[in-house]
Amino acid sequence: METETALCKSRPQDGYDAYQAQPDQPLSEAVIEAIAAESDLDALEIADEFGPLYDAIDPTALDSLFQSAGETNQTVGCVTFAYAGYRVSVDQTGRVVLTERQ
């Protein structure tokens, strides 16, 4: 797991796909939905195909990471990890950016 300021502050460009979590949606669910949409798999098939999310990151920790940040549009942080063949970056606004790993 790492932080990547460039991915967190930039808008998606070629090679990047961004998804926005719903206001009350846990970030771990947003990550799974983003990968499901990008890979054309059902969200329930993701764990079968790539292993559970908790093998890459603790979903509870991810969900609580930005919980106390409040509802601001200013990015105060970002977490990046590898899962399901993607480099996944999540910020406190609920934006999920997927980049295919090479």
PDB file of C-alpha atoms in Angstrom:
ATOM      1  CA  MET A   1       0.000   0.000   0.000  1.00  0.00           C
ATOM      2  CA  GLU A   2       1.308   3.445  -0.835  1.00  0.00           C
ATOM      3  CA  THR A   3       0.250   7.025  -1.312  1.00  0.00           C
ATOM      4  CA  GLU A   4       0.398   8.675  -4.700  1.00  0.00           C
ATOM      5  CA  THR A   5      -0.161  12.391  -4.747  1.00  0.00           C
ATOM      6  CA  ALA A   6      -0.176  12.626  -8.560  1.00  0.00           C
ATOM      7  CA  LEU A   7      -3.027  10.135  -8.972  1.00  0.00           C
ATOM      8  CA  CYS A   8      -4.978  11.683  -6.132  1.00  0.00           C
ATOM      9  CA  LYS A   9      -4.810  15.248  -7.380  1.00  0.00           C
ATOM     10  CA  SER A  10      -5.089  14.659 -11.094  1.00  0.00           C
ATOM     11  CA  ARG A  11      -8.137  14.045 -13.183  1.00  0.00           C
ATOM     12  CA  PRO A  12      -8.306  10.720 -14.972  1.00  0.00           C
ATOM     13  CA  GLN A  13      -6.355  10.661 -18.221  1.00  0.00           C
ATOM     14  CA  ASP A  14      -5.803   8.003 -20.837  1.00  0.00           C
ATOM     15  CA  GLY A  15      -5.262   4.705 -19.090  1.00  0.00           C
ATOM     16  CA  TYR A  16      -7.195   5.794 -16.022  1.00  0.00           C
ATOM     17  CA  ASP A  17     -10.810   4.975 -15.228  1.00  0.00           C
ATOM     18  CA  ALA A  18     -12.499   6.843 -12.367  1.00  0.00           C
ATOM     19  CA  TYR A  19     -15.614   5.957 -10.429  1.00  0.00           C
ATOM     20  CA  GLN A  20     -17.385   7.924  -7.729  1.00  0.00           C
ATOM     21  CA  ALA A  21     -18.748   6.180  -4.643  1.00  0.00           C
ATOM     22  CA  GLN A  22     -22.291   7.022  -3.585  1.00  0.00           C
ATOM     23  CA  PRO A  23     -22.408   9.286  -0.485  1.00  0.00           C
ATOM     24  CA  ASP A  24     -23.293   6.483   1.963  1.00  0.00           C
ATOM     25  CA  GLN A  25     -21.440   3.699   0.147  1.00  0.00           C
ATOM     26  CA  PRO A  26     -18.440   2.116   1.882  1.00  0.00           C
ATOM     27  CA  LEU A  27     -15.244   2.653  -0.104  1.00  0.00           C
ATOM     28  CA  SER A  28     -14.568  -1.094  -0.179  1.00  0.00           C
ATOM     29  CA  GLU A  29     -17.882  -1.623  -2.003  1.00  0.00           C
ATOM     30  CA  ALA A  30     -17.069   1.214  -4.409  1.00  0.00           C
ATOM     31  CA  VAL A  31     -13.753  -0.474  -5.253  1.00  0.00           C
ATOM     32  CA  ILE A  32     -15.496  -3.781  -6.004  1.00  0.00           C
ATOM     33  CA  GLU A  33     -18.175  -2.071  -8.118  1.00  0.00           C
ATOM     34  CA  ALA A  34     -15.544  -0.118 -10.068  1.00  0.00           C
ATOM     35  CA  ILE A  35     -13.567  -3.269 -10.831  1.00  0.00           C
ATOM     36  CA  ALA A  36     -16.737  -5.163 -11.722  1.00  0.00           C
ATOM     37  CA  ALA A  37     -17.769  -2.429 -14.164  1.00  0.00           C
ATOM     38  CA  GLU A  38     -14.324  -2.263 -15.725  1.00  0.00           C
ATOM     39  CA  SER A  39     -13.838  -6.030 -15.997  1.00  0.00           C
ATOM     40  CA  ASP A  40     -17.406  -6.855 -17.072  1.00  0.00           C
ATOM     41  CA  LEU A  41     -17.764  -9.224 -14.126  1.00  0.00           C
ATOM     42  CA  ASP A  42     -20.559  -9.313 -11.579  1.00  0.00           C
ATOM     43  CA  ALA A  43     -19.484  -7.825  -8.244  1.00  0.00           C
ATOM     44  CA  LEU A  44     -20.010 -11.243  -6.640  1.00  0.00           C
ATOM     45  CA  GLU A  45     -17.622 -12.856  -9.165  1.00  0.00           C
ATOM     46  CA  ILE A  46     -14.716 -10.541  -8.319  1.00  0.00           C
ATOM     47  CA  ALA A  47     -13.614 -12.502  -5.221  1.00  0.00           C
ATOM     48  CA  ASP A  48     -13.917 -15.810  -7.078  1.00  0.00           C
ATOM     49  CA  GLU A  49     -11.838 -14.512  -9.983  1.00  0.00           C
ATOM     50  CA  PHE A  50      -9.197 -12.472  -8.113  1.00  0.00           C
ATOM     51  CA  GLY A  51      -9.421 -13.505  -4.456  1.00  0.00           C
ATOM     52  CA  PRO A  52     -11.012 -11.523  -1.644  1.00  0.00           C
ATOM     53  CA  LEU A  53     -10.330  -7.806  -1.309  1.00  0.00           C
ATOM     54  CA  TYR A  54      -8.906  -8.369   2.175  1.00  0.00           C
ATOM     55  CA  ASP A  55      -5.954 -10.167   0.575  1.00  0.00           C
ATOM     56  CA  ALA A  56      -4.930  -6.757  -0.831  1.00  0.00           C
ATOM     57  CA  ILE A  57      -6.200  -4.329   1.833  1.00  0.00           C
ATOM     58  CA  ASP A  58      -8.260  -4.456   5.007  1.00  0.00           C
ATOM     59  CA  PRO A  59     -11.776  -3.418   3.835  1.00  0.00           C
ATOM     60  CA  THR A  60     -12.768  -2.173   7.303  1.00  0.00           C
ATOM     61  CA  ALA A  61      -9.672   0.016   7.502  1.00  0.00           C
ATOM     62  CA  LEU A  62     -10.330   1.342   3.987  1.00  0.00           C
ATOM     63  CA  ASP A  63     -13.947   2.163   4.865  1.00  0.00           C
ATOM     64  CA  SER A  64     -12.942   4.029   8.013  1.00  0.00           C
ATOM     65  CA  LEU A  65      -9.843   5.712   6.590  1.00  0.00           C
ATOM     66  CA  PHE A  66     -11.534   8.887   5.400  1.00  0.00           C
ATOM     67  CA  GLN A  67     -14.698   8.655   7.507  1.00  0.00           C
ATOM     68  CA  SER A  68     -13.747  11.501   9.822  1.00  0.00           C
ATOM     69  CA  ALA A  69     -12.662  13.780   6.962  1.00  0.00           C
ATOM     70  CA  GLY A  70     -16.200  15.118   6.571  1.00  0.00           C
ATOM     71  CA  GLU A  71     -17.869  16.159   3.371  1.00  0.00           C
ATOM     72  CA  THR A  72     -15.361  18.442   1.712  1.00  0.00           C
ATOM     73  CA  ASN A  73     -14.333  18.554  -1.899  1.00  0.00           C
ATOM     74  CA  GLN A  74     -10.700  18.969  -0.949  1.00  0.00           C
ATOM     75  CA  THR A  75      -8.610  15.823  -1.167  1.00  0.00           C
ATOM     76  CA  VAL A  76      -6.698  15.335   2.051  1.00  0.00           C
ATOM     77  CA  GLY A  77      -5.335  11.927   1.274  1.00  0.00           C
ATOM     78  CA  CYS A  78      -5.255   8.923  -0.956  1.00  0.00           C
ATOM     79  CA  VAL A  79      -4.446   5.255  -0.619  1.00  0.00           C
ATOM     80  CA  THR A  80      -3.171   3.131  -3.492  1.00  0.00           C
ATOM     81  CA  PHE A  81      -2.988  -0.651  -3.637  1.00  0.00           C
ATOM     82  CA  ALA A  82      -2.905  -3.465  -6.186  1.00  0.00           C
ATOM     83  CA  TYR A  83      -5.952  -5.670  -6.694  1.00  0.00           C
ATOM     84  CA  ALA A  84      -7.484  -7.671  -9.536  1.00  0.00           C
ATOM     85  CA  GLY A  85      -4.850  -6.601 -12.056  1.00  0.00           C
ATOM     86  CA  TYR A  86      -5.365  -2.898 -11.324  1.00  0.00           C
ATOM     87  CA  ARG A  87      -3.604  -0.251  -9.377  1.00  0.00           C
ATOM     88  CA  VAL A  88      -6.479   1.111  -7.274  1.00  0.00           C
ATOM     89  CA  SER A  89      -6.355   4.629  -5.816  1.00  0.00           C
ATOM     90  CA  VAL A  90      -9.079   5.820  -3.462  1.00  0.00           C
ATOM     91  CA  ASP A  91      -9.357   9.313  -2.026  1.00  0.00           C
ATOM     92  CA  GLN A  92     -11.439  10.877   0.738  1.00  0.00           C
ATOM     93  CA  THR A  93     -14.049  12.141  -1.727  1.00  0.00           C
ATOM     94  CA  GLY A  94     -14.921   8.556  -2.658  1.00  0.00           C
ATOM     95  CA  ARG A  95     -13.225   8.689  -6.044  1.00  0.00           C
ATOM     96  CA  VAL A  96     -11.833   5.341  -7.152  1.00  0.00           C
ATOM     97  CA  VAL A  97      -9.219   5.470  -9.918  1.00  0.00           C
ATOM     98  CA  LEU A  98      -8.237   2.243 -11.676  1.00  0.00           C
ATOM     99  CA  THR A  99      -5.041   1.919 -13.663  1.00  0.00           C
ATOM    100  CA  GLU A 100      -4.152  -1.340 -15.365  1.00  0.00           C
ATOM    101  CA  ARG A 101      -0.963  -2.787 -13.942  1.00  0.00           C
ATOM    102  CA  GLN A 102       1.738  -3.557 -16.454  1.00  0.00           C
TER     103      GLN A 102
END
